[in-house]
mmCIF file of C-alpha atoms in Angstrom:
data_model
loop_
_atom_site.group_PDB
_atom_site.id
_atom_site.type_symbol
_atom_site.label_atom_id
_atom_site.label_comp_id
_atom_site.label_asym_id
_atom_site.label_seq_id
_atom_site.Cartn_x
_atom_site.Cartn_y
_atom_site.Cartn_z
ATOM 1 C CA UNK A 1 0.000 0.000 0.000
ATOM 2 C CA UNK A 2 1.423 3.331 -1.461
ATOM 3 C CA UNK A 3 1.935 5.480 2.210
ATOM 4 C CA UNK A 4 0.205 9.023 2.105
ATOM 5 C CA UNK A 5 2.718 12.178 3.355
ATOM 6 C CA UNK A 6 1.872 13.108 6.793
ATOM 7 C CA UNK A 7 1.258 16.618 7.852
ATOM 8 C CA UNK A 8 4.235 17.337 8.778
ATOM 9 C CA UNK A 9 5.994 16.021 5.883
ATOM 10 C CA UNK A 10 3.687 18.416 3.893
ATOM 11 C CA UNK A 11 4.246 21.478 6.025
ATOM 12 C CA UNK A 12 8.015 20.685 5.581
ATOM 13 C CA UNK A 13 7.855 20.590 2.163
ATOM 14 C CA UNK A 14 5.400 23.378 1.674
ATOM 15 C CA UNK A 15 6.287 23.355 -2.845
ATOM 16 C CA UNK A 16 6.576 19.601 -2.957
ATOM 17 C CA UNK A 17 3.375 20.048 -5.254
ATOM 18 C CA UNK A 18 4.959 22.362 -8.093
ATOM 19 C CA UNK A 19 8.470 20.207 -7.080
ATOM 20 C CA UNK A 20 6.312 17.143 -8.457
ATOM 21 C CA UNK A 21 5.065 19.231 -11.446
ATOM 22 C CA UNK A 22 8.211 20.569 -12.647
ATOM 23 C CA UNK A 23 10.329 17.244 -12.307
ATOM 24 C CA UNK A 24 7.000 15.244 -14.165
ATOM 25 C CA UNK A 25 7.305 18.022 -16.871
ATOM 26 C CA UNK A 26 11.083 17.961 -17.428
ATOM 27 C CA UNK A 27 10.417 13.508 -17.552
ATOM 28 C CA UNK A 28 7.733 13.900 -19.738
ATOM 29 C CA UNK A 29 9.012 16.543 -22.176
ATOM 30 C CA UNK A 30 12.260 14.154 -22.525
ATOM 31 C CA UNK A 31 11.322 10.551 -22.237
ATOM 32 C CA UNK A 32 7.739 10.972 -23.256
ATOM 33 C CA UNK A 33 4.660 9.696 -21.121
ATOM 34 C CA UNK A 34 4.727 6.092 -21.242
ATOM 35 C CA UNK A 35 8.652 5.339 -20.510
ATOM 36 C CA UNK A 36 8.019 7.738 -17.108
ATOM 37 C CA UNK A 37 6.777 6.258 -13.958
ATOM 38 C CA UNK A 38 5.512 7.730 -10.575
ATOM 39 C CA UNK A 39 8.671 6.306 -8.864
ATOM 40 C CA UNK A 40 10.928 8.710 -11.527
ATOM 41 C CA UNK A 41 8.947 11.642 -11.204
ATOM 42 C CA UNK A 42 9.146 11.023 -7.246
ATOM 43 C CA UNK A 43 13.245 10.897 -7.315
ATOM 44 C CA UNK A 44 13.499 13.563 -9.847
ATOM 45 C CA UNK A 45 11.559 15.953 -7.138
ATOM 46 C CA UNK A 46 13.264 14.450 -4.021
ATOM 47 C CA UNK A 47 10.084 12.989 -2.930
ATOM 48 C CA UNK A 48 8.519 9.386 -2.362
ATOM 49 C CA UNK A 49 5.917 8.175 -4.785
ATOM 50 C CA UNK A 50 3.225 8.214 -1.706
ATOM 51 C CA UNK A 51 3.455 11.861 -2.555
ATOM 52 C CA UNK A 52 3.051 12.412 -5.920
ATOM 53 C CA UNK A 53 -0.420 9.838 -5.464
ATOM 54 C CA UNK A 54 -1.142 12.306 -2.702
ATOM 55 C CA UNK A 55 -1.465 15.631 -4.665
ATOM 56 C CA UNK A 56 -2.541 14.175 -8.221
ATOM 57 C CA UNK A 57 -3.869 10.795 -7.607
ATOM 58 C CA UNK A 58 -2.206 9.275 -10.949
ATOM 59 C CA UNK A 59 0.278 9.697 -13.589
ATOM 60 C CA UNK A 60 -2.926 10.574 -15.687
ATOM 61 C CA UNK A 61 -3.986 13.074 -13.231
ATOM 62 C CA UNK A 62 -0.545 14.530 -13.151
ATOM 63 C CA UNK A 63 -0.378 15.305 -16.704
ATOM 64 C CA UNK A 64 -3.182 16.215 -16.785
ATOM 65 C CA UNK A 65 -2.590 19.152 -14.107
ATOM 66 C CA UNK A 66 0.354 20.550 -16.246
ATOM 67 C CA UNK A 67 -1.834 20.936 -19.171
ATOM 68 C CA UNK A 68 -4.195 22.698 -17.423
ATOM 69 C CA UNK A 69 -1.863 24.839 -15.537
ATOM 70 C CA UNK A 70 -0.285 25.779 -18.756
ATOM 71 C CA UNK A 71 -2.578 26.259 -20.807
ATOM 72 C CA UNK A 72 -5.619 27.593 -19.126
ATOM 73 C CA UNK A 73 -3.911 31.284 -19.396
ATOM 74 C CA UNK A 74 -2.786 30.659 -23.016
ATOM 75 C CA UNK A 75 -5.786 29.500 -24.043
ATOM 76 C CA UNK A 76 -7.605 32.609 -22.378
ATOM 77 C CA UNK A 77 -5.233 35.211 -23.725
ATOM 78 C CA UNK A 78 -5.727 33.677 -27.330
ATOM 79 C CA UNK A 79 -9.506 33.865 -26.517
ATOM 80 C CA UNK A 80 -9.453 37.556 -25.525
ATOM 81 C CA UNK A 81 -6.760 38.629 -28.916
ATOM 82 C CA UNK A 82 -9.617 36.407 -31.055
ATOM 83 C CA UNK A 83 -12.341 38.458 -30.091
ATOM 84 C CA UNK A 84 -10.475 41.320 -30.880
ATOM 85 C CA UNK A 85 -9.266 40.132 -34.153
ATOM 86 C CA UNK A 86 -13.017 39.480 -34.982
ATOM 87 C CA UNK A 87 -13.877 42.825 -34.978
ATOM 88 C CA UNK A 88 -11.373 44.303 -37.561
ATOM 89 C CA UNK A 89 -13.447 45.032 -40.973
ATOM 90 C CA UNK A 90 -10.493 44.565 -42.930
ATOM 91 C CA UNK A 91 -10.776 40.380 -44.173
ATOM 92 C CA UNK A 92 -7.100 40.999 -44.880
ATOM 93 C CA UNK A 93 -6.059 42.597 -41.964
ATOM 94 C CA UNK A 94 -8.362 40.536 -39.837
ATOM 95 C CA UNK A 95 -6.930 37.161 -41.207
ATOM 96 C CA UNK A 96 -3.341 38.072 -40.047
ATOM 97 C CA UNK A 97 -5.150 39.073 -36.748
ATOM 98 C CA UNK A 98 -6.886 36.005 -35.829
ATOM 99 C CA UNK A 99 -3.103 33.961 -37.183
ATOM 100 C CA UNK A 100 -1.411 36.863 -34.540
ATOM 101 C CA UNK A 101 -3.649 36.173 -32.046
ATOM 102 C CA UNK A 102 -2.693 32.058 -32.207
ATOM 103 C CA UNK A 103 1.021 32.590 -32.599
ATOM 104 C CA UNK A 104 1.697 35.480 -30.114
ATOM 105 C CA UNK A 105 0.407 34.026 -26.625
ATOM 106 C CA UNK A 106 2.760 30.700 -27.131
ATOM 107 C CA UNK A 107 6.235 32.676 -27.623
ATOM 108 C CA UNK A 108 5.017 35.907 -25.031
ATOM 109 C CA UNK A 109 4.017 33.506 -22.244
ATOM 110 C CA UNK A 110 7.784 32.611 -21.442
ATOM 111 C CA UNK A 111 6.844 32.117 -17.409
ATOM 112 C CA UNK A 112 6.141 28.287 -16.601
ATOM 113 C CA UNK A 113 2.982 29.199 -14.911
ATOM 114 C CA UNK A 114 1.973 31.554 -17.975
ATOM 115 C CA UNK A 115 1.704 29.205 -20.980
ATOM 116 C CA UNK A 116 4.634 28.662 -22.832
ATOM 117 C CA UNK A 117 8.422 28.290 -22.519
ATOM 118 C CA UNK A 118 9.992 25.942 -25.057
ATOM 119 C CA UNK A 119 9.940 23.038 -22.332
ATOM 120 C CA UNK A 120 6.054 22.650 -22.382
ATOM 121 C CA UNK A 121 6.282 23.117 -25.742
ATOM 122 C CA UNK A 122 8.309 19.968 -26.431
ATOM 123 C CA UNK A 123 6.081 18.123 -24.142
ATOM 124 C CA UNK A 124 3.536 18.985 -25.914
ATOM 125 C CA UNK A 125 5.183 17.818 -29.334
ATOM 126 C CA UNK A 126 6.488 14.483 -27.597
ATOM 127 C CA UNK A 127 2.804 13.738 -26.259
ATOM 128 C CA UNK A 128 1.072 14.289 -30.012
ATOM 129 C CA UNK A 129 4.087 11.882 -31.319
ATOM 130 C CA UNK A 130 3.727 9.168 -28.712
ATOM 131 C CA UNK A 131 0.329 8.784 -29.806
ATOM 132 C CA UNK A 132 -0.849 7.830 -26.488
ATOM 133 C CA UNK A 133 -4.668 7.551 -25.872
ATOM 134 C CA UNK A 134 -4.475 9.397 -22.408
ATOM 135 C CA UNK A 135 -2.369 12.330 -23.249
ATOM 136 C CA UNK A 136 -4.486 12.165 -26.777
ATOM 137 C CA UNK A 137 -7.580 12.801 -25.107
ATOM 138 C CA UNK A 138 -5.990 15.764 -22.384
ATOM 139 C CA UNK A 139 -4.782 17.022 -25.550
ATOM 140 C CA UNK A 140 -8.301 17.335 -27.323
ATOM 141 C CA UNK A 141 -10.118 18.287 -23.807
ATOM 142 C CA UNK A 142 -7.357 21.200 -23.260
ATOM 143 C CA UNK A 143 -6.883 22.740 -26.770
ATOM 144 C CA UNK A 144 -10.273 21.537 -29.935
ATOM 145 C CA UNK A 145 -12.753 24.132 -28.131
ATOM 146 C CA UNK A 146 -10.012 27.071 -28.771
ATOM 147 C CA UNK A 147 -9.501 25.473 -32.186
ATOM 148 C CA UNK A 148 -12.613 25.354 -33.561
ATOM 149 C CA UNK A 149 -13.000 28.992 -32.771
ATOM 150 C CA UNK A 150 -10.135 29.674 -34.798
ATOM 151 C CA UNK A 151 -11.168 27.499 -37.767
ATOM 152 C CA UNK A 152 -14.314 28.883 -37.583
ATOM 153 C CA UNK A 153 -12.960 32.686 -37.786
ATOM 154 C CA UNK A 154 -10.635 31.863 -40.271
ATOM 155 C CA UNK A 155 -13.370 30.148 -42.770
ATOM 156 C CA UNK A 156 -15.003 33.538 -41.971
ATOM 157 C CA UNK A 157 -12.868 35.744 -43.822
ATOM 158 C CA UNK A 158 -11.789 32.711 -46.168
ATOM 159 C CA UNK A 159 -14.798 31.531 -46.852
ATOM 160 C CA UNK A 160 -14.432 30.239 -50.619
ATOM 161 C CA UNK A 161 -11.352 28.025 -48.833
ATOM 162 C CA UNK A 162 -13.568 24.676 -47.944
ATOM 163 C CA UNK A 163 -13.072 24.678 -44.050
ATOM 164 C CA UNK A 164 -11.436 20.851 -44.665
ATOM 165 C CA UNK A 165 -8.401 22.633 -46.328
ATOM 166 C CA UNK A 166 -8.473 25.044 -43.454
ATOM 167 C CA UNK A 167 -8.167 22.343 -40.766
ATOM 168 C CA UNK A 168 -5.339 20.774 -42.080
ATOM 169 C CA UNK A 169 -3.820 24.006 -42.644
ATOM 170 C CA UNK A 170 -3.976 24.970 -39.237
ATOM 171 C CA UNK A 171 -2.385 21.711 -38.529
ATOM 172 C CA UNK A 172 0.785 22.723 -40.255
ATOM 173 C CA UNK A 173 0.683 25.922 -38.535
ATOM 174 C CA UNK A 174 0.311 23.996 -35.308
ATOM 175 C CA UNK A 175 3.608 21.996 -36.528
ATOM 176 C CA UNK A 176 6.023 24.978 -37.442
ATOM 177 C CA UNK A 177 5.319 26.115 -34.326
ATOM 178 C CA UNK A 178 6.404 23.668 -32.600
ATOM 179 C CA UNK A 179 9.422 23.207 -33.858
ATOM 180 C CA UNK A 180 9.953 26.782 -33.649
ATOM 181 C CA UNK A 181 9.919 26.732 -30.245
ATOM 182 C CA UNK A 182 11.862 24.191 -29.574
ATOM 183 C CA UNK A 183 14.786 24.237 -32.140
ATOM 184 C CA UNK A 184 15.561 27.966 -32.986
ATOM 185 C CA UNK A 185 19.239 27.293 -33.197
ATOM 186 C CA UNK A 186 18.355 25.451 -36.793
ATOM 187 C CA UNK A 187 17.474 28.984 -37.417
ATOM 188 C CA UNK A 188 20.609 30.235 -36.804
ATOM 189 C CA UNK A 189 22.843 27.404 -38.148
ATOM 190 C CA UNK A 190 21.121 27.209 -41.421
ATOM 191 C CA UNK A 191 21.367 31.089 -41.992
ATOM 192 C CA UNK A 192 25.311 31.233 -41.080
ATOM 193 C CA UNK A 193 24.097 33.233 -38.163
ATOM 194 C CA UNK A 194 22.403 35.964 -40.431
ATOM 195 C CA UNK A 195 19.224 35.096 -38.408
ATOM 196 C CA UNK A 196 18.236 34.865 -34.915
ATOM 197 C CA UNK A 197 16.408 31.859 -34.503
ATOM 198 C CA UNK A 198 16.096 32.793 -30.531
ATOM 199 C CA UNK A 199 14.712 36.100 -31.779
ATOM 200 C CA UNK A 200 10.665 35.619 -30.492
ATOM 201 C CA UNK A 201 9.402 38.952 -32.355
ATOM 202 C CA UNK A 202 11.421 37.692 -35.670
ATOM 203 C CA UNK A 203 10.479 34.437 -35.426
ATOM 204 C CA UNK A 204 6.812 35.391 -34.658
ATOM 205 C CA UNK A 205 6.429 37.845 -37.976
ATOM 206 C CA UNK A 206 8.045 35.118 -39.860
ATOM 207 C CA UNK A 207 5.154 32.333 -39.060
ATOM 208 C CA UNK A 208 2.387 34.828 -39.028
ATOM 209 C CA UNK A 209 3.163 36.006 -42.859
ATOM 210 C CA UNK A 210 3.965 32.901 -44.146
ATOM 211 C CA UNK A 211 0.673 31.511 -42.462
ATOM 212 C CA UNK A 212 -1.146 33.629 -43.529
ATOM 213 C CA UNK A 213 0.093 33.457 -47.140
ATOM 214 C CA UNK A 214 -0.654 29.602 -46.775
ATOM 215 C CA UNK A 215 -4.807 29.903 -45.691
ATOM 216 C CA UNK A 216 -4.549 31.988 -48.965
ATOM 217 C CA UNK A 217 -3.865 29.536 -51.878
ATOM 218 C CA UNK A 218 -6.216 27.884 -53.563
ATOM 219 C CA UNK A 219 -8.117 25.282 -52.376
ATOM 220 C CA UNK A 220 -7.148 21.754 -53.882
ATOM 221 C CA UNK A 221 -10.271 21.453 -55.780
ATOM 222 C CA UNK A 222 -9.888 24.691 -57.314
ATOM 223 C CA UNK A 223 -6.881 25.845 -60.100
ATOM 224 C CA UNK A 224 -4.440 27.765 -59.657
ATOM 225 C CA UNK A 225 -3.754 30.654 -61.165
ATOM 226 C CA UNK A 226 -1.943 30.739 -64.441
ATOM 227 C CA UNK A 227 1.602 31.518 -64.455
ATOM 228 C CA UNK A 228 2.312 33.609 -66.907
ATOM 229 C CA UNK A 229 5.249 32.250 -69.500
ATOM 230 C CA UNK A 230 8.665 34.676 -70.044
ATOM 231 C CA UNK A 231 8.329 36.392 -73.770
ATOM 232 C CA UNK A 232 10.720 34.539 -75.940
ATOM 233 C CA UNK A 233 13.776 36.364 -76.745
ATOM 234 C CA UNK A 234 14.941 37.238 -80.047
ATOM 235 C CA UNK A 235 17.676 35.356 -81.203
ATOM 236 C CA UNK A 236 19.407 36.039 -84.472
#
């Protein structure tokens, strides 16, 4: 039987809680879900396993609580920027708005508590690989209501783009920002240092225009604009 932490264990240890959270993140975000267990995440935050069953019941419950704790202000601040972007008459101007207001919050969050850093963010990109059903389904109860909201205002001012071809375009979107976050020095290296990948405003204008340049083209089912052939030169 798994022993509980006594009072006084727990008034010693007043942060054993966010201890718990930030060694299950740092597990999680390198060996992935399933390859972690409660006895790691215990000796990675100097506790015993009784207390990481104490605060969050399970490893489910566990990662669950980071998600939430994460993401619950990022998804918020996206929510409040969306409405905003909504209101611009502009369908131009308001389709970079509504991309802004999805790309911003996950670089400008940089506190662990806030919403992003590029640690959550590689959990979050090791959990969608692993394909496991748990973290799949804290993945869809955390983030498809924010989602749909910006599918649905992006078919708005796109809306001869079928909103099929907008879901899997926001899935690439989704994509390059994750590995934005979490490997800028490719950035760097593959520019010879002419480019910052570190550089959060850079990086952000980058994904934003060529987002927004990607909702753009032309559906799959419809042609594509003709390209228009050189004028042959004269050759005598």
């Amino acid at each position: 039987m798994v022993r509980k932490p006594t009072s006084k264990e727990t008034a010693r240890k007043p942060n054993m809680r966010e201890a718990i959270l930030a060694a299950a993140e740092e597990l999680f975000a390198t060996n992935g879900f399933n390859a972690v267990s409660v006895r790691d995440i215990a000796q990675a935050a100097g506790a015993n396993p009784g207390s990481v069953t104490y605060h969050f019941k399970t490893k489910d419950g566990l990662l669950l609580e980071i998600y939430r704790r994460h993401c619950g202000p990022m998804n918020l601040r996206r929510s409040e920027l969306l409405a905003a972007a909504r209101r611009v008459r502009d369908l131009q101007d308001r389709l970079e708005a509504i991309v802004r207001a999805y790309v911003v919050p996950a670089f400008t969050s940089g506190s662990d508590l806030a919403g992003g850093g590029a640690r959550f963010t590689r959990l979050r990109a090791v959990m969608s690989a692993e394909g496991n059903e748990v973290a799949r389904k804290i993945i869809a109860q955390t983030f498809d209501d924010t989602s749909h909201a910006f599918i649905d205002a992006i078919h708005e001012s796109l809306p001869h783009i079928p909103r099929t071809d907008i879901v899997w375009r926001s899935h690439f979107l989704l994509g390059a920002l994750y590995y934005s976050l979490v490997t800028p020095d490719r950035v760097s290296r593959l520019s010879r240092g002419q480019a910052d990948g570190s550089d959060a405003a850079s990086a952000i204008e980058q994904l934003v225009q060529a987002t927004v340049a990607a909702f753009q083209a032309p559906a799959l089912d419809q042609p594509a604009p003709a390209r228009r052939r050189a004028p042959a030169s004269n050759k005598t």
